[in-house]
Structures are given as C-alpha cells and as structure tokens.
Amino acid sequence: MNKNIILFLLLSLSFNRLLAQQDSVQKTVQQRQLFFTDSVSSALFNFSKNSPLFIKELVPQRISRISIGQQLEQGKLANAQGSTKTNLTYLSSDGSINLSGLKLYGAFYYHKVFEDSTRFAHQSRNNTSTPYYYGSPTNNHYERSIYNFNTLATKDFLGNKISAGVGFDYHIADHFSNNDPRGSLKEYQLDSKISLGYNFTEKIKIGGGLNIGYGKEEVNIGYKNRAYFESTAYPRYVNYLINGYGEPDSKLTNRNYTNGFFRLGYNGMVKILNTNLGSFYFNINQVKEKQVYDYRTSSGIYDLSKYDLTKLNLDILWTKKLSKGTISTIVNFVNWDGADFNTRFLAKNYVYIKNEINLKIDYSKPGKKHLYNYTFSLNNFSEDRLDGITGNKIDYNNITFNGSFGFLSHLSHYKSIGINFGTHYILPLKDNFFVNNVTEKLFTQEVIIYDYLYNTSQRFGGSVAADYSFPFFKFMQASVKLNVVYTDKMNIKALDRNITSLPGNDRLFSNISLNLYF
C-alpha cells in the first residue's frame, strides 16, 4: 500500500512538472506572438531594419515566425500601368537569435503573383522610375515569382566600445506574360551595408559606413502568333519602346536588352537611449545608382540608354514609456532624383524627382485582459516627370491621412482575439500638367493623361482587420489574420483634352494568412 502511495506521488510530481514545463513553453511562444500585436513594438521592429546597428535594441532576443497567406487586390482604381486584378500567394519566415554576443536577424520571402490586365508595362515593378522599357497596348497577363533574402548582424567589441554591423538584401525574380506580346524578365539585386559604430556611453552611440549594391535585369519580348511578329497590322499587339515620358516608337526587331545596376553610397546613425525624454534613433542612407541599358550580340555590346538615380532616406524614431502605455513617433523623408542620358540624341532627356515625407504616431496601452492600439499617420507624396524632347512636364503633390484603432482581448488557455478599424483619405494639394498635344497619341492618352487623372483624384476608404490566436502543437502559437481595405474615388479633375479612358471607381484589397510563432 505504501509503495502504491509513493508511486502515485512520484507520478503526480512528474505530471505536474511536465504541465509546468508545457505551460512555460506556451507562455513563451504566446509572448512572441503578442509582440507583433503591439503597434509600438511592431513599429520599432520595422524601423530596426534601416541599420544593422539598430537590431540590438529594437529586435527581441529571440523570435521565430512563419507566415503563409493569400492576397487579392482588384478594381480599376489604379494607375495606368498597374494591374486591375492581382492575386498573390506568399510564404515568409523570419527570426532573431543571440549567439555569444552576435545578434542575428534573418528573413525569407517568396511571392507568387498573377496579374491581369497589365498594359504598357513589360517591367519587373522593382524599378518604377525607369526611363527605358517596353510596353504594348493590349492587356497582358503576368506571372511573377519573387524571392527575397535579408540578413542583419551586429556585435560589440573592445569592452562594448565598438559596434560592427553588416546587412545583406538579395532579390531574385522571374516575370513573364503568357499572352502576346510575351514579355520575359529575369532580375537579381544584391545590396549590402557595412557599418561601424562607437559607443561614447551606454546612452550615446554613433556610427556610419558604406552601402554597396549591384544587379541586372534581362528583358526579352516574343510572340507566339506569327501574324503579330515584326508587323504593325495589329496595333494593339505592337511592341513599343518607351524612352522618356513622351510618345514611344514601335520596336519590331531586336526586342531585348540588359539593364546593369551599380550602387554606392553611405549610411549613418545616432542612438540616444533611455533618457528622461525617451530614446531617439537617427538614420541616414544615401545611394547613387547607375543604370546602363545595352543590347548584346556576338559582335559586341551597344549602349541604349544611361540613367543616374540618387536615393536619400532620412529616418527619425522617438519612443518613450508612459505611465499607462508606450508611444512612438517615426518621421521619414525620401528623395529620389533621376536623370537619363539619351544615346540617340546624346543629351539628357528624362528627369524624375520624387519626394516623400511620412509621420507616424503609435500608442499602445496594455492591460491584464486587453491591449489597445492607436495609430495616426500623414504621408506627403510628390512626383515630377519631365521629358525634354516633347516638353512634357507633369507633377502632382498629395497628402494621405490614416487613422486606426484596435484592441486585443486575452482569452483563457493562451488564446486571444483582436480587431482593428482604420480609415484613409487622399487629398490632392497641387499639380501641373503640360503635355504637347501635337505629338499626342495612344501612350499620351492611355498612360500620361490617365495617370494624371488618377494621381490628382480625391480618394477615401476604410479597413477592418481581425486576428485570432491559439496554441498549436503545444510548442507553437498560431494566429489567423484577415484584413480588408476598400478605397473609393470621390472626384476627379476636369481636363480639356481628348479623354479615351478614365480611372475606375474603387479598389478592394483582401488578405488572409496563417502565422506560426515558435
């Protein structure tokens, strides 16, 4: 009898210990999932990717997550060279770990994209300001396979006085259309950051380094139907060469080119941590990119166009713990300044300028049973395109207001449910439109004028998102997320020109995903 009692006690203790270990594991993985439901934590986490020297403070010691999801975006309220329907399946994974003082963060993303009704854009969508590309009037169905690999690492040396950091971004993709004209685009891009920092004190740190990158795009246009090959008898299937921002020329032979990229620039950062006013992070990234478009044969390489593009990013983050929550404010400034060299006219023709100012404020208020998130953001966006040959000059300046409120409720047995409501409003501020009507043809009507009307339209919309989280296989936490965003066109400018097509009335975006945290 005594032996049975002792055996029962031993089994009970073992069972209770097992339950305690399981309970500890579930609590740990749930905390990793809840990290991404906090709007301030997510904002700081995303900001950390600007510099490898930021991940020590802004990325948790250990996170691991895998996401698989489906996105559907449809509606004719889009730019002229966009897709009226995009179906995207994605798989992503990222995580961080600390190995003997070496902080590592890595991420992998795979996107499989199906686009319908894409016009005048045999492009990778990774080089949006390009002055040189192919396009055709007919609706193309594009399929895209996109892979991205990202790594950030940092480590302290010499008694934590010196910090070294490196970052690598590798992008590789294959794009093709399965109807005539059949575009085929293959690309890769590799970017790296090398940074060195000096820690003056535990609170003040400064650093800087180099940004280096290179890449290539290979573009080819073919036809299955021989009737369209090297012929203008079927105007909708003619392949055009867009070189600048004016009317293009038909390109019936030698329909391929290579675009080589080389990037060189600098980065810098300042960290002021844990003061009475909070913590401050400053970051600057500048890159001068050179693009060379050429045609290659067995007899030689022939330059087609050259394009210089300078990219500047300035980022500021302030965050502070308050009595009942945490607040963060991020200010971001982006400037792109591009100009081409037209080898046909041996002069600069195309000029592109983009300026963007972003302000985003997040406030999160946690509690025992609930978490509340408040977000407000402003985005001021302007673009300016000039074509010297035609004299075309189009620019616009918009401001976008975003606001959202969300809450998450903790349920029993490590479950939670959350919902978020948002709204956005796009207000045109000013614009200029000068397009030479002497040279006006199809591209001017269906791309240049169309995009001007779209970019100067007033738009309003709303969003709703839901998230349900639960334990999964005892050592993981799972969440199912659903997000829907709707945008409606409120009004459009009146333009005294020949209008052949107008932007649609609305756009709907939806996303559903399964996310695993471990």
Short mmCIF file of C-alpha atoms in Angstrom, two decimals:
data_model
loop_
_atom_site.label_atom_id
_atom_site.label_comp_id
_atom_site.label_asym_id
_atom_site.label_seq_id
_atom_site.Cartn_x
_atom_site.Cartn_y
_atom_site.Cartn_z
CA MET A 1 0.00 0.00 0.00
CA ASN A 2 2.80 2.40 0.94
CA LYS A 3 4.58 1.56 -2.34
CA ASN A 4 1.45 2.46 -4.28
CA ILE A 5 1.14 5.80 -2.47
CA ILE A 6 4.80 6.62 -3.14
CA LEU A 7 4.42 5.63 -6.81
CA PHE A 8 1.28 7.79 -7.08
CA LEU A 9 3.09 10.78 -5.55
CA LEU A 10 6.05 10.36 -7.90
CA LEU A 11 3.76 10.16 -10.93
CA SER A 12 1.83 13.21 -9.74
CA LEU A 13 5.00 15.23 -9.27
CA SER A 14 6.27 14.20 -12.71
CA PHE A 15 2.94 15.04 -14.31
CA ASN A 16 2.78 18.43 -12.58
CA ARG A 17 6.35 19.19 -13.64
CA LEU A 18 5.50 18.26 -17.22
CA LEU A 19 2.44 20.51 -17.11
CA ALA A 20 4.53 23.35 -15.68
CA GLN A 21 7.12 22.95 -18.46
CA GLN A 22 4.39 22.84 -21.09
CA ASP A 23 2.75 25.88 -19.52
CA SER A 24 6.09 27.74 -19.60
CA VAL A 25 6.63 26.90 -23.27
CA GLN A 26 3.15 28.03 -24.23
CA LYS A 27 3.58 31.29 -22.31
CA THR A 28 6.91 31.98 -24.05
CA VAL A 29 5.64 31.39 -27.59
CA GLN A 30 2.48 33.40 -26.88
CA GLN A 31 4.62 36.35 -25.80
CA ARG A 32 6.47 36.13 -29.13
CA GLN A 33 3.14 36.27 -30.96
CA LEU A 34 1.80 39.11 -28.80
CA PHE A 35 4.91 41.16 -29.59
CA PHE A 36 3.58 41.64 -33.14
CA THR A 37 0.09 42.65 -31.97
CA ASP A 38 1.51 45.69 -30.16
CA SER A 39 1.59 48.60 -32.63
CA VAL A 40 4.58 50.28 -30.95
CA SER A 41 6.63 47.07 -30.81
CA SER A 42 5.88 46.41 -34.49
CA ALA A 43 6.83 49.97 -35.43
CA LEU A 44 10.18 49.69 -33.62
CA PHE A 45 10.81 46.26 -35.11
CA ASN A 46 10.24 47.53 -38.66
CA PHE A 47 12.38 50.62 -38.02
CA SER A 48 15.30 48.42 -36.91
CA LYS A 49 15.74 47.13 -40.47
CA ASN A 50 17.12 50.53 -41.53
CA SER A 51 20.50 49.72 -39.97
CA PRO A 52 22.20 46.59 -38.60
CA LEU A 53 23.32 48.72 -35.64
CA PHE A 54 19.68 49.11 -34.52
CA ILE A 55 18.74 45.46 -34.09
CA LYS A 56 20.46 45.08 -30.71
CA GLU A 57 17.93 47.37 -29.01
CA LEU A 58 14.87 47.12 -31.25
CA VAL A 59 14.66 43.40 -32.12
CA PRO A 60 13.78 40.85 -29.38
CA GLN A 61 16.45 38.43 -28.23
CA ARG A 62 14.63 35.60 -29.93
CA ILE A 63 11.71 35.45 -32.32
CA SER A 64 10.73 32.86 -34.89
CA ARG A 65 7.70 33.01 -37.16
CA ILE A 66 6.41 31.56 -40.40
CA SER A 67 3.53 33.02 -42.41
CA ILE A 68 1.60 31.75 -45.38
CA GLY A 69 -1.08 33.86 -46.93
CA GLN A 70 -3.21 34.87 -49.86
CA GLN A 71 -3.83 38.42 -51.12
CA LEU A 72 -6.36 39.57 -53.67
CA GLU A 73 -6.47 43.13 -54.99
CA GLN A 74 -8.93 44.15 -57.66
CA GLY A 75 -10.64 47.18 -59.13
CA LYS A 76 -9.91 49.72 -61.85
CA LEU A 77 -8.95 52.50 -59.42
CA ALA A 78 -5.24 52.06 -60.17
CA ASN A 79 -2.51 53.68 -62.22
CA ALA A 80 -2.46 53.05 -65.97
CA GLN A 81 0.39 50.52 -65.90
CA GLY A 82 -0.88 48.73 -62.81
CA SER A 83 -2.96 45.58 -62.65
CA THR A 84 -6.75 45.61 -62.46
CA LYS A 85 -6.57 42.29 -60.59
CA THR A 86 -3.64 40.89 -58.63
CA ASN A 87 -3.67 37.50 -56.94
CA LEU A 88 -0.68 36.88 -54.67
CA THR A 89 0.32 33.85 -52.63
CA TYR A 90 3.19 34.29 -50.20
CA LEU A 91 5.37 32.36 -47.81
CA SER A 92 7.61 34.22 -45.37
CA SER A 93 9.81 33.39 -42.43
CA ASP A 94 11.96 35.50 -40.14
CA GLY A 95 13.69 35.21 -36.82
CA SER A 96 16.36 36.57 -34.50
CA ILE A 97 18.84 34.97 -32.16
CA ASN A 98 21.81 35.95 -29.97
CA LEU A 99 24.90 33.75 -30.32
CA SER A 100 27.68 34.61 -27.86
CA GLY A 101 27.10 38.34 -28.25
CA LEU A 102 26.43 38.17 -32.00
CA LYS A 103 22.89 39.42 -32.68
CA LEU A 104 21.42 37.96 -35.88
CA TYR A 105 18.21 38.66 -37.77
CA GLY A 106 17.23 36.86 -40.96
CA ALA A 107 14.19 36.81 -43.22
CA PHE A 108 12.97 34.99 -46.30
CA TYR A 109 10.03 35.93 -48.55
CA TYR A 110 8.53 34.16 -51.53
CA HIS A 111 5.76 35.71 -53.62
CA LYS A 112 3.86 34.07 -56.47
CA VAL A 113 1.93 36.79 -58.29
CA PHE A 114 -0.72 36.61 -61.01
CA GLU A 115 -1.60 39.93 -62.64
CA ASP A 116 -4.45 40.54 -65.07
CA SER A 117 -4.93 43.47 -67.44
CA THR A 118 -1.44 44.97 -67.24
CA ARG A 119 -0.78 47.40 -70.10
CA PHE A 120 2.22 49.32 -71.43
CA ALA A 121 4.47 47.77 -68.78
CA HIS A 122 6.84 44.92 -69.55
CA GLN A 123 8.55 45.73 -66.25
CA SER A 124 9.75 44.00 -63.12
CA ARG A 125 7.95 46.54 -60.85
CA ASN A 126 11.25 46.81 -58.99
CA ASN A 127 12.49 49.84 -60.95
CA THR A 128 9.50 52.15 -61.03
CA SER A 129 11.23 55.35 -62.20
CA THR A 130 12.98 53.78 -65.20
CA PRO A 131 13.12 55.88 -68.40
CA TYR A 132 13.66 52.88 -70.72
CA TYR A 133 11.33 49.89 -71.07
CA TYR A 134 8.96 48.05 -73.41
CA GLY A 135 5.19 48.18 -73.43
CA SER A 136 2.17 47.28 -75.51
CA PRO A 137 -1.46 48.49 -75.63
CA THR A 138 -3.06 45.08 -75.20
CA ASN A 139 -3.91 43.60 -71.81
CA ASN A 140 -1.19 41.23 -70.62
CA HIS A 141 -1.48 38.53 -68.00
CA TYR A 142 1.76 38.45 -65.98
CA GLU A 143 3.07 35.78 -63.66
CA ARG A 144 5.86 36.66 -61.24
CA SER A 145 7.99 34.50 -58.93
CA ILE A 146 9.86 36.67 -56.43
CA TYR A 147 12.38 35.64 -53.77
CA ASN A 148 13.93 37.90 -51.12
CA PHE A 149 16.60 37.03 -48.56
CA ASN A 150 17.55 39.53 -45.83
CA THR A 151 20.18 39.31 -43.11
CA LEU A 152 21.31 41.76 -40.41
CA ALA A 153 24.05 41.10 -37.85
CA THR A 154 25.80 43.16 -35.18
CA LYS A 155 28.40 42.54 -32.48
CA ASP A 156 30.21 44.67 -29.86
CA PHE A 157 34.00 44.66 -29.41
CA LEU A 158 36.62 46.20 -27.13
CA GLY A 159 34.55 46.20 -24.00
CA ASN A 160 31.39 47.21 -25.88
CA LYS A 161 33.05 50.43 -27.11
CA ILE A 162 32.95 49.45 -30.79
CA SER A 163 29.94 48.03 -32.64
CA ALA A 164 30.21 46.39 -36.07
CA GLY A 165 27.23 45.59 -38.25
CA VAL A 166 26.53 44.14 -41.68
CA GLY A 167 23.38 43.72 -43.71
CA PHE A 168 22.58 41.89 -46.95
CA ASP A 169 19.47 42.02 -49.14
CA TYR A 170 19.24 39.61 -52.05
CA HIS A 171 16.37 39.77 -54.51
CA ILE A 172 15.83 37.40 -57.43
CA ALA A 173 12.74 37.18 -59.62
CA ASP A 174 11.31 35.79 -62.84
CA HIS A 175 8.47 37.59 -64.64
CA PHE A 176 6.67 36.52 -67.80
CA SER A 177 3.42 37.15 -69.65
CA ASN A 178 1.61 34.20 -71.18
CA ASN A 179 -0.12 36.09 -73.99
CA ASP A 180 1.25 38.13 -76.91
CA PRO A 181 3.38 40.20 -76.75
CA ARG A 182 5.12 37.78 -74.39
CA GLY A 183 7.43 39.63 -72.05
CA SER A 184 10.15 37.73 -70.21
CA LEU A 185 12.09 39.50 -67.46
CA LYS A 186 14.73 37.98 -65.23
CA GLU A 187 16.35 40.02 -62.48
CA TYR A 188 18.53 39.92 -59.43
CA GLN A 189 19.65 42.60 -56.99
CA LEU A 190 22.19 42.35 -54.18
CA ASP A 191 22.61 45.17 -51.65
CA SER A 192 24.92 45.29 -48.65
CA LYS A 193 25.55 47.60 -45.71
CA ILE A 194 28.74 47.73 -43.70
CA SER A 195 28.59 49.86 -40.56
CA LEU A 196 30.93 50.66 -37.69
CA GLY A 197 29.81 52.40 -34.51
CA TYR A 198 31.41 53.95 -31.45
CA ASN A 199 29.67 53.87 -28.07
CA PHE A 200 30.55 57.07 -26.21
CA THR A 201 28.47 55.98 -23.22
CA GLU A 202 25.76 53.43 -22.55
CA LYS A 203 23.29 56.05 -23.78
CA ILE A 204 25.03 57.77 -26.71
CA LYS A 205 26.21 55.83 -29.77
CA ILE A 206 27.17 56.97 -33.25
CA GLY A 207 28.14 55.09 -36.40
CA GLY A 208 28.39 55.05 -40.17
CA GLY A 209 29.51 53.01 -43.13
CA LEU A 210 29.09 52.09 -46.78
CA ASN A 211 26.18 50.94 -48.93
CA ILE A 212 27.19 48.82 -51.93
CA GLY A 213 24.97 47.05 -54.42
CA TYR A 214 24.64 45.75 -57.94
CA GLY A 215 22.14 43.90 -60.09
CA LYS A 216 20.84 43.07 -63.54
CA GLU A 217 17.61 42.90 -65.50
CA GLU A 218 17.31 40.90 -68.71
CA VAL A 219 14.28 41.72 -70.86
CA ASN A 220 13.01 39.93 -73.95
CA ILE A 221 9.76 40.25 -75.95
CA GLY A 222 8.47 37.41 -78.13
CA TYR A 223 5.35 36.32 -79.98
CA LYS A 224 3.57 33.00 -80.41
CA ASN A 225 1.27 34.28 -83.17
CA ARG A 226 3.47 34.97 -86.22
CA ALA A 227 0.92 37.45 -87.57
CA TYR A 228 1.97 39.92 -84.87
CA PHE A 229 5.69 39.37 -85.38
CA GLU A 230 7.54 42.37 -86.89
CA SER A 231 4.23 43.89 -88.05
CA THR A 232 2.09 46.91 -87.20
CA ALA A 233 -1.01 45.47 -88.88
CA TYR A 234 -2.48 44.70 -85.44
CA PRO A 235 -1.92 47.95 -83.45
CA ARG A 236 -2.91 46.52 -80.03
CA TYR A 237 -0.13 43.93 -80.24
CA VAL A 238 2.72 46.21 -81.35
CA ASN A 239 5.70 46.28 -79.01
CA TYR A 240 6.74 49.86 -78.17
CA LEU A 241 9.95 51.27 -76.75
CA ILE A 242 9.18 53.88 -74.10
CA ASN A 243 12.26 56.08 -73.80
CA GLY A 244 11.44 59.04 -71.58
CA TYR A 245 7.92 60.36 -70.90
CA GLY A 246 6.53 61.01 -74.35
CA GLU A 247 5.13 59.06 -77.26
CA PRO A 248 7.08 55.82 -77.81
CA ASP A 249 8.38 54.32 -81.04
CA SER A 250 7.42 50.85 -82.25
CA LYS A 251 10.16 48.28 -81.64
CA LEU A 252 9.69 45.43 -84.11
CA THR A 253 13.15 43.82 -84.15
CA ASN A 254 15.90 43.17 -81.61
CA ARG A 255 13.32 43.27 -78.83
CA ASN A 256 15.65 42.58 -75.95
CA TYR A 257 18.04 44.47 -73.70
CA THR A 258 20.01 44.16 -70.48
CA ASN A 259 20.00 46.70 -67.67
CA GLY A 260 23.01 46.66 -65.34
CA PHE A 261 22.86 48.32 -61.92
CA PHE A 262 25.64 49.57 -59.68
CA ARG A 263 25.03 51.34 -56.35
CA LEU A 264 27.40 53.08 -53.98
CA GLY A 265 26.60 55.29 -51.01
CA TYR A 266 26.89 55.81 -47.29
CA ASN A 267 24.90 55.25 -44.11
CA GLY A 268 25.00 56.86 -40.70
CA MET A 269 23.18 56.55 -37.40
CA VAL A 270 22.94 58.08 -33.92
CA LYS A 271 21.35 56.45 -30.88
CA ILE A 272 20.45 58.33 -27.70
CA LEU A 273 18.97 55.79 -25.32
CA ASN A 274 16.92 55.76 -22.12
CA THR A 275 16.91 59.46 -21.28
CA ASN A 276 14.20 61.21 -19.30
CA LEU A 277 12.68 62.24 -22.62
CA GLY A 278 12.80 58.72 -24.04
CA SER A 279 15.02 57.08 -26.65
CA PHE A 280 15.98 58.61 -30.01
CA TYR A 281 17.27 56.93 -33.18
CA PHE A 282 18.55 58.82 -36.24
CA ASN A 283 19.39 57.13 -39.52
CA ILE A 284 20.55 58.26 -42.96
CA ASN A 285 21.00 56.16 -46.10
CA GLN A 286 22.19 57.56 -49.41
CA VAL A 287 22.84 55.64 -52.60
CA LYS A 288 23.91 56.77 -56.05
CA GLU A 289 22.69 54.26 -58.58
CA LYS A 290 23.94 53.97 -62.15
CA GLN A 291 21.90 52.03 -64.69
CA VAL A 292 23.25 51.11 -68.13
CA TYR A 293 20.84 49.71 -70.73
CA ASP A 294 22.53 47.83 -73.56
CA TYR A 295 21.90 45.44 -76.44
CA ARG A 296 24.20 42.41 -76.62
CA THR A 297 25.14 40.29 -79.63
CA SER A 298 28.06 38.06 -80.53
CA SER A 299 29.66 41.02 -82.31
CA GLY A 300 29.55 43.42 -79.35
CA ILE A 301 27.68 45.39 -76.70
CA TYR A 302 25.82 48.54 -77.74
CA ASP A 303 24.66 51.18 -75.22
CA LEU A 304 20.96 52.09 -75.47
CA SER A 305 20.47 54.46 -72.53
CA LYS A 306 22.01 55.51 -69.22
CA TYR A 307 20.22 56.53 -66.07
CA ASP A 308 21.60 58.03 -62.85
CA LEU A 309 19.36 57.89 -59.79
CA THR A 310 20.24 59.25 -56.35
CA LYS A 311 18.20 57.91 -53.41
CA LEU A 312 18.22 59.57 -49.98
CA ASN A 313 16.42 58.31 -46.87
CA LEU A 314 16.33 60.12 -43.52
CA ASP A 315 14.64 58.39 -40.57
CA ILE A 316 13.97 59.55 -37.01
CA LEU A 317 12.41 57.47 -34.24
CA TRP A 318 11.37 58.62 -30.79
CA THR A 319 9.89 56.22 -28.26
CA LYS A 320 9.05 56.53 -24.58
CA LYS A 321 7.29 54.51 -21.92
CA LEU A 322 4.45 56.45 -20.31
CA SER A 323 2.55 55.72 -17.11
CA LYS A 324 -0.11 53.64 -18.85
CA GLY A 325 1.45 52.73 -22.17
CA THR A 326 4.18 53.29 -24.74
CA ILE A 327 4.36 55.85 -27.54
CA SER A 328 6.49 56.02 -30.66
CA THR A 329 6.85 58.62 -33.39
CA ILE A 330 8.61 57.98 -36.69
CA VAL A 331 9.46 60.69 -39.20
CA ASN A 332 10.78 59.65 -42.60
CA PHE A 333 11.98 61.69 -45.58
CA VAL A 334 12.62 60.15 -49.02
CA ASN A 335 14.10 61.86 -52.06
CA TRP A 336 14.75 60.31 -55.48
CA ASP A 337 16.49 62.40 -58.11
CA GLY A 338 16.99 60.77 -61.51
CA ALA A 339 18.15 61.85 -64.97
CA ASP A 340 18.92 59.84 -68.09
CA PHE A 341 21.39 60.19 -70.96
CA ASN A 342 19.65 59.56 -74.27
CA THR A 343 22.16 57.89 -76.60
CA ARG A 344 20.05 58.71 -79.65
CA PHE A 345 20.21 62.48 -79.06
CA LEU A 346 23.44 62.38 -76.99
CA ALA A 347 21.83 64.54 -74.32
CA LYS A 348 19.86 64.41 -71.10
CA ASN A 349 16.15 63.99 -71.83
CA TYR A 350 14.21 62.44 -68.93
CA VAL A 351 14.16 63.89 -65.40
CA TYR A 352 12.42 62.22 -62.46
CA ILE A 353 12.02 63.63 -58.94
CA LYS A 354 10.17 62.05 -56.03
CA ASN A 355 9.79 63.49 -52.54
CA GLU A 356 8.03 61.82 -49.65
CA ILE A 357 7.53 62.88 -46.03
CA ASN A 358 5.96 60.44 -43.56
CA LEU A 359 4.84 60.97 -39.98
CA LYS A 360 3.53 58.01 -37.96
CA ILE A 361 2.49 58.03 -34.31
CA ASP A 362 1.68 54.82 -32.44
CA TYR A 363 0.40 54.48 -28.89
CA SER A 364 -0.19 51.12 -27.23
CA LYS A 365 -1.86 50.63 -23.88
CA PRO A 366 -1.55 47.12 -22.43
CA GLY A 367 -3.62 45.65 -19.62
CA LYS A 368 -4.25 42.35 -17.91
CA LYS A 369 -7.07 41.38 -20.24
CA HIS A 370 -6.84 43.87 -23.12
CA LEU A 371 -4.38 45.67 -25.37
CA TYR A 372 -5.35 48.92 -27.10
CA ASN A 373 -3.56 50.30 -30.17
CA TYR A 374 -3.94 53.81 -31.59
CA THR A 375 -2.24 54.89 -34.82
CA PHE A 376 -2.21 58.14 -36.78
CA SER A 377 -0.10 58.88 -39.85
CA LEU A 378 0.43 61.51 -42.53
CA ASN A 379 2.07 60.91 -45.89
CA ASN A 380 3.02 63.76 -48.21
CA PHE A 381 3.95 62.38 -51.65
CA SER A 382 5.02 64.22 -54.79
CA GLU A 383 6.30 63.14 -58.21
CA ASP A 384 7.69 65.23 -61.06
CA ARG A 385 8.41 63.91 -64.57
CA LEU A 386 9.93 65.92 -67.41
CA ASP A 387 10.53 64.82 -70.99
CA GLY A 388 12.88 67.22 -72.73
CA ILE A 389 12.20 66.15 -76.33
CA THR A 390 8.43 66.69 -76.19
CA GLY A 391 8.42 69.29 -73.42
CA ASN A 392 6.01 67.18 -71.36
CA LYS A 393 6.02 68.16 -67.68
CA ILE A 394 3.67 66.57 -65.17
CA ASP A 395 3.86 66.84 -61.40
CA TYR A 396 1.48 66.37 -58.50
CA ASN A 397 1.53 66.61 -54.72
CA ASN A 398 -0.81 64.64 -52.44
CA ILE A 399 -1.29 64.16 -48.73
CA THR A 400 -2.72 60.97 -47.22
CA PHE A 401 -4.29 60.81 -43.76
CA ASN A 402 -4.50 57.45 -41.96
CA GLY A 403 -6.01 56.65 -38.61
CA SER A 404 -6.77 53.37 -36.87
CA PHE A 405 -7.91 51.93 -33.56
CA GLY A 406 -7.56 48.34 -32.47
CA PHE A 407 -7.91 46.20 -29.39
CA LEU A 408 -6.95 42.68 -28.41
CA SER A 409 -8.66 40.61 -25.71
CA HIS A 410 -6.88 37.83 -23.85
CA LEU A 411 -8.96 34.68 -23.53
CA SER A 412 -8.36 31.56 -21.47
CA HIS A 413 -5.87 28.83 -22.35
CA TYR A 414 -3.46 31.20 -24.13
CA LYS A 415 -5.98 32.32 -26.72
CA SER A 416 -6.67 35.87 -27.86
CA ILE A 417 -8.81 37.74 -30.35
CA GLY A 418 -8.24 41.17 -31.83
CA ILE A 419 -9.88 43.58 -34.23
CA ASN A 420 -8.72 46.80 -35.85
CA PHE A 421 -10.60 49.56 -37.68
CA GLY A 422 -8.95 52.12 -39.94
CA THR A 423 -9.71 54.92 -42.35
CA HIS A 424 -7.70 56.79 -45.01
CA TYR A 425 -8.21 59.91 -47.07
CA ILE A 426 -6.11 61.08 -50.03
CA LEU A 427 -6.22 64.81 -50.72
CA PRO A 428 -4.57 66.38 -53.80
CA LEU A 429 -2.70 69.57 -52.89
CA LYS A 430 -1.33 70.93 -56.16
CA ASP A 431 -0.33 69.81 -59.63
CA ASN A 432 0.96 70.94 -63.02
CA PHE A 433 0.08 69.45 -66.37
CA PHE A 434 1.75 70.37 -69.63
CA VAL A 435 1.63 67.79 -72.42
CA ASN A 436 2.40 68.57 -76.02
CA ASN A 437 -0.86 67.92 -77.88
CA VAL A 438 0.91 67.99 -81.26
CA THR A 439 2.57 64.65 -80.54
CA GLU A 440 -0.40 63.21 -78.62
CA LYS A 441 -1.16 59.60 -79.49
CA LEU A 442 -2.15 56.41 -77.71
CA PHE A 443 0.50 56.40 -74.95
CA THR A 444 -0.24 60.01 -74.02
CA GLN A 445 -3.97 59.33 -73.85
CA GLU A 446 -3.94 55.99 -72.05
CA VAL A 447 -0.92 56.39 -69.75
CA ILE A 448 0.16 60.01 -69.26
CA ILE A 449 -3.29 61.63 -69.14
CA TYR A 450 -4.82 58.64 -67.35
CA ASP A 451 -2.14 58.68 -64.62
CA TYR A 452 -2.52 62.44 -64.16
CA LEU A 453 -6.27 61.99 -63.56
CA TYR A 454 -5.65 59.08 -61.17
CA ASN A 455 -2.90 60.78 -59.17
CA THR A 456 -4.89 64.01 -58.76
CA SER A 457 -8.15 62.29 -57.76
CA GLN A 458 -9.60 62.57 -54.28
CA ARG A 459 -10.00 59.19 -52.58
CA PHE A 460 -11.44 57.90 -49.33
CA GLY A 461 -11.58 54.46 -47.76
CA GLY A 462 -11.64 52.25 -44.74
CA SER A 463 -10.24 48.98 -43.43
CA VAL A 464 -11.04 46.25 -40.95
CA ALA A 465 -8.73 43.53 -39.66
CA ALA A 466 -9.23 40.59 -37.31
CA ASP A 467 -6.78 38.23 -35.60
CA TYR A 468 -7.48 35.04 -33.66
CA SER A 469 -4.60 33.34 -31.84
CA PHE A 470 -4.41 29.91 -30.20
CA PRO A 471 -1.84 27.29 -29.09
CA PHE A 472 -0.67 24.96 -31.85
CA PHE A 473 1.03 21.56 -31.30
CA LYS A 474 1.88 22.54 -27.68
CA PHE A 475 5.16 24.26 -28.68
CA MET A 476 3.87 26.89 -31.11
CA GLN A 477 1.39 29.73 -31.14
CA ALA A 478 -0.77 30.21 -34.23
CA SER A 479 -2.81 33.15 -35.43
CA VAL A 480 -5.25 33.53 -38.29
CA LYS A 481 -5.43 37.05 -39.69
CA LEU A 482 -7.94 38.61 -42.04
CA ASN A 483 -7.63 42.11 -43.48
CA VAL A 484 -9.87 44.04 -45.90
CA VAL A 485 -9.22 47.53 -47.31
CA TYR A 486 -11.63 49.42 -49.55
CA THR A 487 -10.89 52.68 -51.42
CA ASP A 488 -13.43 54.78 -53.29
CA LYS A 489 -12.84 57.61 -55.76
CA MET A 490 -14.63 60.75 -54.58
CA ASN A 491 -13.98 63.07 -57.52
CA ILE A 492 -11.70 63.58 -60.50
CA LYS A 493 -10.29 66.63 -62.22
CA ALA A 494 -11.85 68.08 -65.35
CA LEU A 495 -9.29 68.21 -68.16
CA ASP A 496 -9.81 69.85 -71.54
CA ARG A 497 -8.19 67.06 -73.54
CA ASN A 498 -9.19 64.02 -75.53
CA ILE A 499 -10.05 61.55 -72.73
CA THR A 500 -10.11 57.97 -74.00
CA SER A 501 -10.16 56.18 -70.64
CA LEU A 502 -10.75 57.08 -67.01
CA PRO A 503 -9.64 55.51 -63.71
CA GLY A 504 -12.23 53.22 -62.16
CA ASN A 505 -14.43 53.98 -59.18
CA ASP A 506 -12.98 51.77 -56.46
CA ARG A 507 -10.34 49.27 -55.33
CA LEU A 508 -10.62 46.35 -52.91
CA PHE A 509 -7.74 44.63 -51.13
CA SER A 510 -8.09 41.49 -49.00
CA ASN A 511 -5.60 39.29 -47.21
CA ILE A 512 -5.87 36.09 -45.17
CA SER A 513 -2.91 34.41 -43.51
CA LEU A 514 -1.86 31.68 -41.11
CA ASN A 515 1.04 32.66 -38.87
CA LEU A 516 3.07 30.37 -36.64
CA TYR A 517 5.30 31.59 -33.78
CA PHE A 518 7.79 29.35 -32.01
#
